[in-house]
Short mmCIF file of C-alpha atoms in Angstrom, two decimals:
data_model
loop_
_atom_site.label_atom_id
_atom_site.label_comp_id
_atom_site.label_asym_id
_atom_site.label_seq_id
_atom_site.Cartn_x
_atom_site.Cartn_y
_atom_site.Cartn_z
CA MET B 1 114.45 84.10 115.94
CA SER B 2 111.06 86.10 116.94
CA GLU B 3 108.01 84.67 117.62
CA THR B 4 105.91 85.67 114.35
CA ARG B 5 102.67 83.68 114.04
CA LEU B 6 99.76 84.27 111.24
CA ALA B 7 96.79 83.82 113.64
CA PRO B 8 94.89 85.20 113.39
CA LEU B 9 95.53 87.30 110.26
CA THR B 10 94.58 83.88 107.80
CA ALA B 11 93.77 80.90 108.14
CA ALA B 12 96.18 77.87 106.69
CA ALA B 13 92.98 76.09 105.09
CA ASP B 14 92.40 79.75 102.99
CA TRP B 15 95.38 78.52 100.58
CA PRO B 16 95.40 75.82 98.78
CA GLY B 17 98.62 76.76 96.52
CA ILE B 18 100.79 76.44 99.90
CA THR B 19 99.17 74.04 102.30
CA GLY B 20 98.96 70.43 100.81
CA ALA B 21 96.21 67.93 101.08
CA ASP B 22 98.35 65.84 103.64
CA GLY B 23 99.13 69.06 105.91
CA THR B 24 102.86 69.49 103.78
CA ARG B 25 103.51 73.39 103.53
CA TRP B 26 105.39 74.66 100.63
CA HIS B 27 107.44 77.41 101.45
CA TYR B 28 106.67 80.20 99.53
CA LEU B 29 109.32 83.05 98.97
CA ASP B 30 108.04 85.05 95.97
CA THR B 31 104.75 87.20 96.66
CA GLY B 32 106.67 90.28 95.54
CA ALA B 33 106.60 88.27 91.86
CA THR B 34 103.71 87.44 92.13
CA ALA B 35 101.29 86.34 95.18
CA GLN B 36 99.43 82.73 95.97
CA LYS B 37 94.99 83.23 96.00
CA PRO B 38 93.14 82.51 99.01
CA GLN B 39 89.94 80.29 98.66
CA ALA B 40 87.74 83.03 98.54
CA VAL B 41 89.18 84.50 95.35
CA ILE B 42 89.53 81.31 93.57
CA ASP B 43 85.87 80.53 94.30
CA ALA B 44 84.52 84.04 93.33
CA VAL B 45 86.43 83.55 89.68
CA THR B 46 84.87 80.10 89.61
CA ARG B 47 81.57 81.52 89.85
CA ALA B 48 82.19 84.22 87.49
CA ILE B 49 83.45 81.85 85.02
CA GLY B 50 80.69 79.29 85.88
CA VAL B 51 77.63 79.68 86.47
CA ASP B 52 76.78 83.66 86.88
CA TYR B 53 78.81 84.22 83.96
CA ALA B 54 77.44 86.95 80.98
CA THR B 55 79.08 90.19 78.82
CA VAL B 56 78.69 93.01 80.77
CA HIS B 57 77.94 96.59 79.36
CA ARG B 58 75.76 95.20 76.63
CA GLY B 59 73.21 92.79 77.84
CA VAL B 60 69.92 93.05 78.51
CA TYR B 61 69.21 90.07 80.18
CA THR B 62 68.77 89.82 83.91
CA ARG B 63 72.34 87.74 84.15
CA SER B 64 74.54 90.50 82.35
CA ALA B 65 72.75 93.25 84.08
CA GLU B 66 73.94 91.01 87.02
CA MET B 67 77.63 90.84 86.09
CA THR B 68 77.95 94.47 85.23
CA LEU B 69 76.85 95.10 88.37
CA ALA B 70 79.56 93.54 90.00
CA PHE B 71 82.16 94.34 87.37
CA GLU B 72 81.58 98.17 88.72
CA ALA B 73 81.48 97.04 91.93
CA ALA B 74 85.03 95.75 91.79
CA ARG B 75 86.29 98.91 90.42
CA ARG B 76 84.45 100.89 93.96
CA LYS B 77 86.73 98.18 95.72
CA VAL B 78 89.46 99.26 94.57
CA ALA B 79 88.79 103.23 94.95
CA GLY B 80 87.86 102.69 98.10
CA LEU B 81 91.29 101.01 98.68
CA ILE B 82 93.32 103.41 97.80
CA GLY B 83 90.86 106.36 98.79
CA ALA B 84 89.73 107.96 94.79
CA ASN B 85 86.49 107.76 93.57
CA GLU B 86 85.73 105.08 90.91
CA GLY B 87 85.85 107.27 88.17
CA GLU B 88 89.50 107.67 88.54
CA ILE B 89 90.02 104.11 88.42
CA VAL B 90 91.07 102.57 84.90
CA PHE B 91 91.62 98.83 84.73
CA THR B 92 94.05 97.34 82.44
CA ARG B 93 95.77 94.52 82.11
CA GLY B 94 98.45 94.96 85.46
CA ALA B 95 100.58 98.26 85.87
CA THR B 96 102.76 97.18 83.03
CA GLU B 97 99.93 98.66 80.41
CA ALA B 98 98.65 101.15 82.54
CA ILE B 99 102.25 103.14 82.45
CA ASN B 100 102.16 102.39 78.86
CA LEU B 101 98.73 104.02 78.53
CA VAL B 102 99.85 106.87 80.97
CA ALA B 103 102.85 107.45 78.32
CA GLN B 104 101.50 106.83 75.23
CA THR B 105 97.84 109.45 75.39
CA TRP B 106 99.14 111.36 78.46
CA GLY B 107 102.77 112.26 77.55
CA LEU B 108 102.23 111.93 74.09
CA ALA B 109 99.72 114.90 74.15
CA ASN B 110 101.78 116.53 76.28
CA LEU B 111 105.41 116.02 76.04
CA LYS B 112 107.89 117.38 73.50
CA ALA B 113 111.54 117.16 72.72
CA GLY B 114 113.39 119.00 74.93
CA ASP B 115 111.01 118.27 78.30
CA ARG B 116 111.90 116.24 80.65
CA VAL B 117 111.16 112.91 82.59
CA LEU B 118 112.77 111.82 85.85
CA LEU B 119 113.09 107.56 86.92
CA SER B 120 115.04 106.74 89.36
CA THR B 121 117.92 104.22 89.77
CA LEU B 122 115.47 100.99 91.17
CA GLU B 123 113.11 101.68 88.72
CA HIS B 124 111.11 98.47 87.30
CA HIS B 125 111.47 98.19 83.85
CA SER B 126 108.03 98.90 83.43
CA ASN B 127 108.89 102.25 84.77
CA ILE B 128 111.96 102.24 82.19
CA VAL B 129 111.07 101.01 78.83
CA PRO B 130 107.68 103.05 77.93
CA TRP B 131 109.26 106.42 78.65
CA GLN B 132 112.29 105.17 76.31
CA LEU B 133 109.88 104.39 73.64
CA LEU B 134 107.65 107.80 74.35
CA ARG B 135 111.62 109.29 74.47
CA GLU B 136 112.27 107.76 70.31
CA ARG B 137 108.93 108.83 69.60
CA THR B 138 109.09 112.60 70.68
CA GLY B 139 112.77 113.77 71.79
CA ILE B 140 112.15 114.05 75.24
CA GLU B 141 115.48 113.51 78.05
CA ILE B 142 115.54 111.09 80.63
CA ASP B 143 116.78 111.77 84.19
CA VAL B 144 118.36 109.33 86.41
CA CYS B 145 117.63 109.80 90.35
CA PRO B 146 120.36 107.94 92.58
CA LEU B 147 119.68 105.98 95.80
CA THR B 148 121.16 106.81 99.43
CA ALA B 149 123.12 104.08 100.51
CA ASP B 150 120.87 102.13 102.18
CA GLY B 151 118.62 101.73 98.84
CA ARG B 152 116.07 104.53 98.60
CA ILE B 153 115.35 106.72 96.02
CA ASP B 154 117.21 109.91 97.10
CA LEU B 155 115.25 112.74 96.97
CA ASP B 156 117.61 115.51 98.71
CA ALA B 157 119.25 114.19 94.99
CA ALA B 158 115.74 114.68 93.03
CA GLU B 159 115.42 118.06 94.82
CA ARG B 160 118.41 119.24 92.72
CA ILE B 161 118.05 117.55 89.82
CA LEU B 162 114.19 118.79 88.70
CA THR B 163 113.97 121.93 87.04
CA PRO B 164 110.77 123.70 85.10
CA ALA B 165 111.64 121.54 81.69
CA HIS B 166 110.82 118.36 84.01
CA LYS B 167 107.06 117.45 83.34
CA LEU B 168 106.95 113.99 84.86
CA VAL B 169 108.38 112.49 87.42
CA ALA B 170 107.95 108.80 87.63
CA PHE B 171 109.29 106.55 90.60
CA GLY B 172 108.18 102.83 92.46
CA HIS B 173 106.39 103.25 95.61
CA VAL B 174 108.56 100.57 97.14
CA SER B 175 111.42 99.12 95.40
CA ASN B 176 111.11 95.23 93.70
CA VAL B 177 114.33 94.25 94.63
CA LEU B 178 115.13 95.96 97.75
CA GLY B 179 112.01 96.91 99.84
CA SER B 180 113.32 100.45 100.34
CA VAL B 181 109.75 102.39 100.58
CA LEU B 182 109.75 106.08 98.84
CA ASP B 183 109.16 109.18 101.13
CA ALA B 184 105.16 109.68 98.32
CA PRO B 185 104.54 112.64 99.94
CA ARG B 186 107.52 114.55 99.54
CA ALA B 187 107.99 113.00 96.32
CA VAL B 188 105.16 114.84 95.13
CA ALA B 189 105.73 117.71 96.67
CA LEU B 190 108.90 117.48 94.74
CA ALA B 191 107.51 117.30 91.55
CA HIS B 192 104.78 119.72 91.83
CA GLY B 193 107.06 122.09 93.37
CA VAL B 194 108.26 122.80 89.60
CA GLY B 195 105.07 121.50 87.41
CA ALA B 196 105.59 118.49 86.89
CA LYS B 197 103.60 115.38 86.99
CA ILE B 198 103.99 112.22 88.98
CA LEU B 199 103.62 108.89 88.44
CA ILE B 200 103.71 106.23 91.31
CA ASP B 201 104.25 102.47 90.55
CA GLY B 202 102.75 101.19 93.53
CA CYS B 203 102.73 97.41 92.50
CA GLN B 204 104.89 96.70 96.20
CA ALA B 205 103.30 99.28 97.51
CA VAL B 206 99.24 98.35 97.59
CA PRO B 207 99.50 95.01 98.85
CA ARG B 208 101.03 96.12 102.30
CA LEU B 209 100.60 100.28 102.90
CA ALA B 210 97.78 101.65 103.51
CA LEU B 211 97.04 104.66 100.58
CA ASP B 212 95.20 107.73 100.10
CA MET B 213 95.20 109.19 96.78
CA LYS B 214 92.93 112.35 97.78
CA ALA B 215 95.64 113.32 100.56
CA LEU B 216 99.10 112.20 98.85
CA ASP B 217 97.71 114.32 95.62
CA VAL B 218 99.23 112.15 93.58
CA ASP B 219 98.82 112.43 89.49
CA PHE B 220 99.05 108.79 88.46
CA TYR B 221 99.15 105.54 90.74
CA VAL B 222 99.36 102.08 89.17
CA PHE B 223 99.55 98.81 90.25
CA SER B 224 98.91 94.74 89.28
CA GLY B 225 95.82 92.72 90.74
CA HIS B 226 98.09 89.34 90.88
CA LYS B 227 100.37 91.02 93.46
CA LEU B 228 97.30 92.03 95.93
CA TYR B 229 96.47 88.25 95.99
CA GLY B 230 94.04 88.61 92.40
CA PRO B 231 93.77 87.37 89.45
CA THR B 232 96.53 87.55 86.86
CA GLY B 233 95.50 89.59 83.65
CA ILE B 234 93.97 92.72 86.00
CA GLY B 235 95.33 96.19 87.22
CA ALA B 236 94.21 99.80 88.12
CA LEU B 237 95.36 103.45 86.52
CA TYR B 238 94.42 105.73 89.24
CA ALA B 239 94.61 109.46 87.96
CA LYS B 240 93.43 112.59 89.21
CA ALA B 241 89.59 113.28 87.19
CA ASP B 242 91.05 116.11 85.18
CA ILE B 243 93.94 114.74 84.14
CA LEU B 244 91.98 111.74 82.80
CA ASP B 245 89.48 113.43 81.59
CA ALA B 246 91.46 115.44 78.84
CA MET B 247 93.66 112.37 77.93
CA PRO B 248 92.88 111.30 74.40
CA PRO B 249 91.96 107.38 73.61
CA TRP B 250 94.82 104.54 73.46
CA GLN B 251 92.74 101.87 72.15
CA GLY B 252 89.92 101.95 69.64
CA GLY B 253 87.31 99.38 69.53
CA GLY B 254 84.17 98.54 71.52
CA ALA B 255 82.98 99.64 74.62
CA MET B 256 84.35 102.98 74.19
CA ILE B 257 82.80 104.66 72.09
CA ASP B 258 79.91 107.35 71.92
CA ARG B 259 78.78 107.34 68.41
CA VAL B 260 80.75 105.66 65.25
CA THR B 261 80.15 106.62 61.81
CA PHE B 262 82.96 106.47 58.63
CA GLU B 263 83.11 109.82 59.15
CA ARG B 264 83.63 110.12 62.83
CA THR B 265 83.69 108.68 66.33
CA THR B 266 83.25 110.40 69.70
CA PHE B 267 84.03 108.54 72.80
CA ALA B 268 82.66 107.42 76.14
CA PRO B 269 83.63 109.40 78.88
CA ALA B 270 86.69 108.10 81.66
CA PRO B 271 86.84 105.62 82.85
CA GLN B 272 85.35 103.72 79.56
CA ARG B 273 87.74 105.75 76.85
CA PHE B 274 90.41 103.37 78.43
CA GLU B 275 88.82 100.28 78.30
CA ALA B 276 88.15 99.51 74.63
CA GLY B 277 86.73 95.79 73.93
CA THR B 278 84.91 93.36 76.61
CA PRO B 279 87.07 93.68 79.41
CA ALA B 280 88.31 90.92 81.95
CA ILE B 281 84.99 90.70 83.24
CA VAL B 282 86.26 87.52 85.63
CA GLU B 283 89.83 89.05 86.58
CA ALA B 284 88.13 92.02 88.12
CA ILE B 285 85.79 90.71 90.03
CA GLY B 286 88.46 88.18 91.26
CA LEU B 287 89.84 91.27 92.32
CA GLY B 288 87.33 92.63 93.85
CA VAL B 289 86.79 89.50 96.41
CA ALA B 290 90.57 90.52 96.34
CA VAL B 291 90.32 93.63 97.70
CA ASP B 292 87.70 92.39 100.25
CA TYR B 293 89.92 89.93 101.64
CA VAL B 294 92.93 91.92 102.29
CA GLN B 295 90.61 94.69 103.80
CA ALA B 296 89.48 92.33 106.55
CA ILE B 297 92.23 91.88 107.39
CA GLY B 298 93.78 94.88 107.54
CA LEU B 299 96.91 96.75 105.62
CA PRO B 300 98.27 98.03 108.91
CA ALA B 301 97.99 94.34 110.63
CA ILE B 302 99.69 92.93 107.37
CA HIS B 303 102.32 95.56 106.99
CA ALA B 304 103.24 94.66 110.62
CA HIS B 305 103.60 91.21 110.11
CA GLU B 306 105.35 91.06 106.97
CA THR B 307 107.06 93.83 108.49
CA ALA B 308 108.45 91.51 111.73
CA LEU B 309 109.45 88.45 109.11
CA VAL B 310 112.00 90.97 107.39
CA ARG B 311 113.62 92.10 110.51
CA THR B 312 114.15 88.38 111.66
CA THR B 313 115.36 87.21 108.15
CA ARG B 314 117.37 89.77 108.28
CA GLU B 315 118.94 88.90 111.62
CA ALA B 316 119.29 85.13 110.39
CA LEU B 317 120.89 85.99 106.98
CA ARG B 318 123.58 88.40 108.78
CA SER B 319 124.60 84.57 111.01
CA PHE B 320 126.05 84.04 107.83
CA ASN B 321 129.37 85.27 107.10
CA ALA B 322 129.09 84.51 102.79
CA VAL B 323 126.00 86.43 102.95
CA ARG B 324 125.51 90.01 101.48
CA LEU B 325 122.04 91.91 102.45
CA PHE B 326 121.07 94.91 100.12
CA GLY B 327 118.02 97.44 101.08
CA PRO B 328 116.96 99.41 103.97
CA GLU B 329 116.61 97.12 107.58
CA ASP B 330 112.95 98.72 107.27
CA ALA B 331 112.20 97.07 103.75
CA ALA B 332 108.42 96.17 103.30
CA GLY B 333 108.75 92.26 102.71
CA ILE B 334 111.14 91.89 100.67
CA VAL B 335 115.30 90.77 101.74
CA SER B 336 117.38 90.35 98.56
CA PHE B 337 121.18 89.11 99.30
CA THR B 338 124.03 87.28 97.41
CA LEU B 339 125.86 84.70 98.51
CA GLU B 340 129.49 84.24 97.84
CA GLY B 341 130.51 82.18 95.20
CA VAL B 342 126.43 80.68 95.04
CA HIS B 343 125.29 81.83 91.73
CA PRO B 344 121.69 83.02 92.72
CA HIS B 345 120.47 80.55 90.60
CA ASP B 346 122.15 77.72 91.89
CA LEU B 347 120.41 78.63 95.01
CA GLY B 348 116.87 78.96 94.34
CA THR B 349 117.60 75.43 92.73
CA ILE B 350 118.81 74.22 95.77
CA LEU B 351 116.09 75.67 98.12
CA ASP B 352 113.13 74.80 95.55
CA GLU B 353 114.51 71.07 96.71
CA GLU B 354 114.25 71.55 99.74
CA GLY B 355 110.60 73.00 99.23
CA VAL B 356 111.14 76.49 99.21
CA ALA B 357 110.31 79.21 96.74
CA ILE B 358 112.61 82.31 96.31
CA ARG B 359 113.06 84.49 92.82
CA ALA B 360 116.13 84.57 91.48
CA GLY B 361 118.07 86.92 89.16
CA HIS B 362 117.55 90.74 87.98
CA HIS B 363 114.08 90.48 89.22
CA CYS B 364 113.45 93.35 85.75
CA ALA B 365 115.41 95.75 87.34
CA GLN B 366 118.57 95.18 85.12
CA PRO B 367 119.97 98.95 85.50
CA LEU B 368 119.71 98.50 89.90
CA MET B 369 121.69 95.62 89.44
CA ASP B 370 124.43 97.41 87.84
CA HIS B 371 124.32 100.03 90.86
CA LEU B 372 124.96 96.90 93.02
CA GLY B 373 127.36 96.01 91.48
CA VAL B 374 125.62 92.39 90.86
CA PRO B 375 124.37 90.29 88.12
CA ALA B 376 121.63 88.90 90.03
CA THR B 377 119.87 88.41 93.69
CA ALA B 378 118.37 86.01 95.54
CA ARG B 379 115.34 87.54 96.96
CA ALA B 380 112.96 86.12 99.87
CA SER B 381 109.98 87.91 99.57
CA PHE B 382 106.58 87.76 102.36
CA GLY B 383 103.09 87.50 102.50
CA ILE B 384 100.23 87.44 104.44
CA TYR B 385 100.36 83.56 104.69
CA SER B 386 104.07 83.71 105.45
CA ASP B 387 105.38 82.80 108.98
CA GLU B 388 108.57 82.16 110.93
CA SER B 389 108.48 78.16 109.37
CA ASP B 390 109.20 80.08 106.06
CA VAL B 391 111.90 81.90 106.96
CA ALA B 392 113.66 78.80 109.41
CA ALA B 393 113.25 76.95 106.00
CA LEU B 394 115.20 79.46 104.26
CA VAL B 395 117.80 79.14 106.27
CA ARG B 396 117.88 75.40 106.27
CA GLY B 397 118.47 75.67 102.37
CA ILE B 398 121.04 77.81 102.58
CA GLU B 399 122.65 76.15 105.34
CA ARG B 400 122.99 73.16 103.00
CA THR B 401 123.58 75.59 100.43
CA LEU B 402 126.82 76.51 101.67
CA ARG B 403 127.52 72.71 102.69
CA ILE B 404 127.69 71.53 99.20
CA PHE B 405 129.52 74.61 97.65
CA GLY B 406 132.01 74.33 100.68
#
């Protein structure tokens, strides 16, 4: 195997979920599902929910004001990470809620029967089901863009499919199964070329790719904090300021209002208009610290590191005749495969006995599984804490599995 090391990117002590007190290592290869948390994030969450805790945007006392500043600082950090303005960042529970928010606000206000939405074959269920629910309410039509032979969204096909009837394109930036990376600038240009808006699901992109919303000119961009080494229950919707300002509120309650009477309510400006109720204060602060952590390492370094691990893994797996690999050679942080004669769930169970954690299943992408002609795949996904020892452990586990099923 090629030489691949994390140092000096990060220290083992930063990852208590991976390195045990006795120094043993858990070979965690399920970062695509959720990332482990660095000690800095754990410490920040502990402080925020403990000695620093108070509500935000409401109290006139000092600690509340300080927590409000920390909460809004997290919004600025998220905006800075993706090249946006803080007023264009709406905190959500995650990418799923962000897509539903767009569907149920912008979608209901702007789409009607006969309008068309273009998705792709590789989309996560979270970027399929909200549009199907909107179809049931409005009568819109959904088209599906096929994939290239190596598992990328086929933008040549998208160009042929798109018409002025298409009002929205919704694509994943990095496939959570194949690791294939969308040519996002071209996708944006194609959508805008027919007058459509475009939403990009960035869950697998934000933890590893440098982004600039202004340069990209995307209309909507969503991601989840827990895949970015932050807490669960927090994510973000980016939307262009003029689009966000024109969108009606989604949920009603405290914090998103200007003035309430029984006769009429007026609403706060964006992004507060979309953050009804007490927000995920602790989670947002933890996400802000995760952003700091990632930026201190540098996204180009993270991407290069994970790319090397993907290359090493694919080379190693190709030595097994029983392995079928999916996705492109330059996949971003993810390797999906099947083992002939072994269900991915069985492989996952045996690997677990070897101290290796992978994802096995349809990965919330059943239409893609149908396209690949398999019920499920095994997926190894990498993070900034992954190293060559994880790949070696995966290979040993596969060798043991083949002996058991041989």
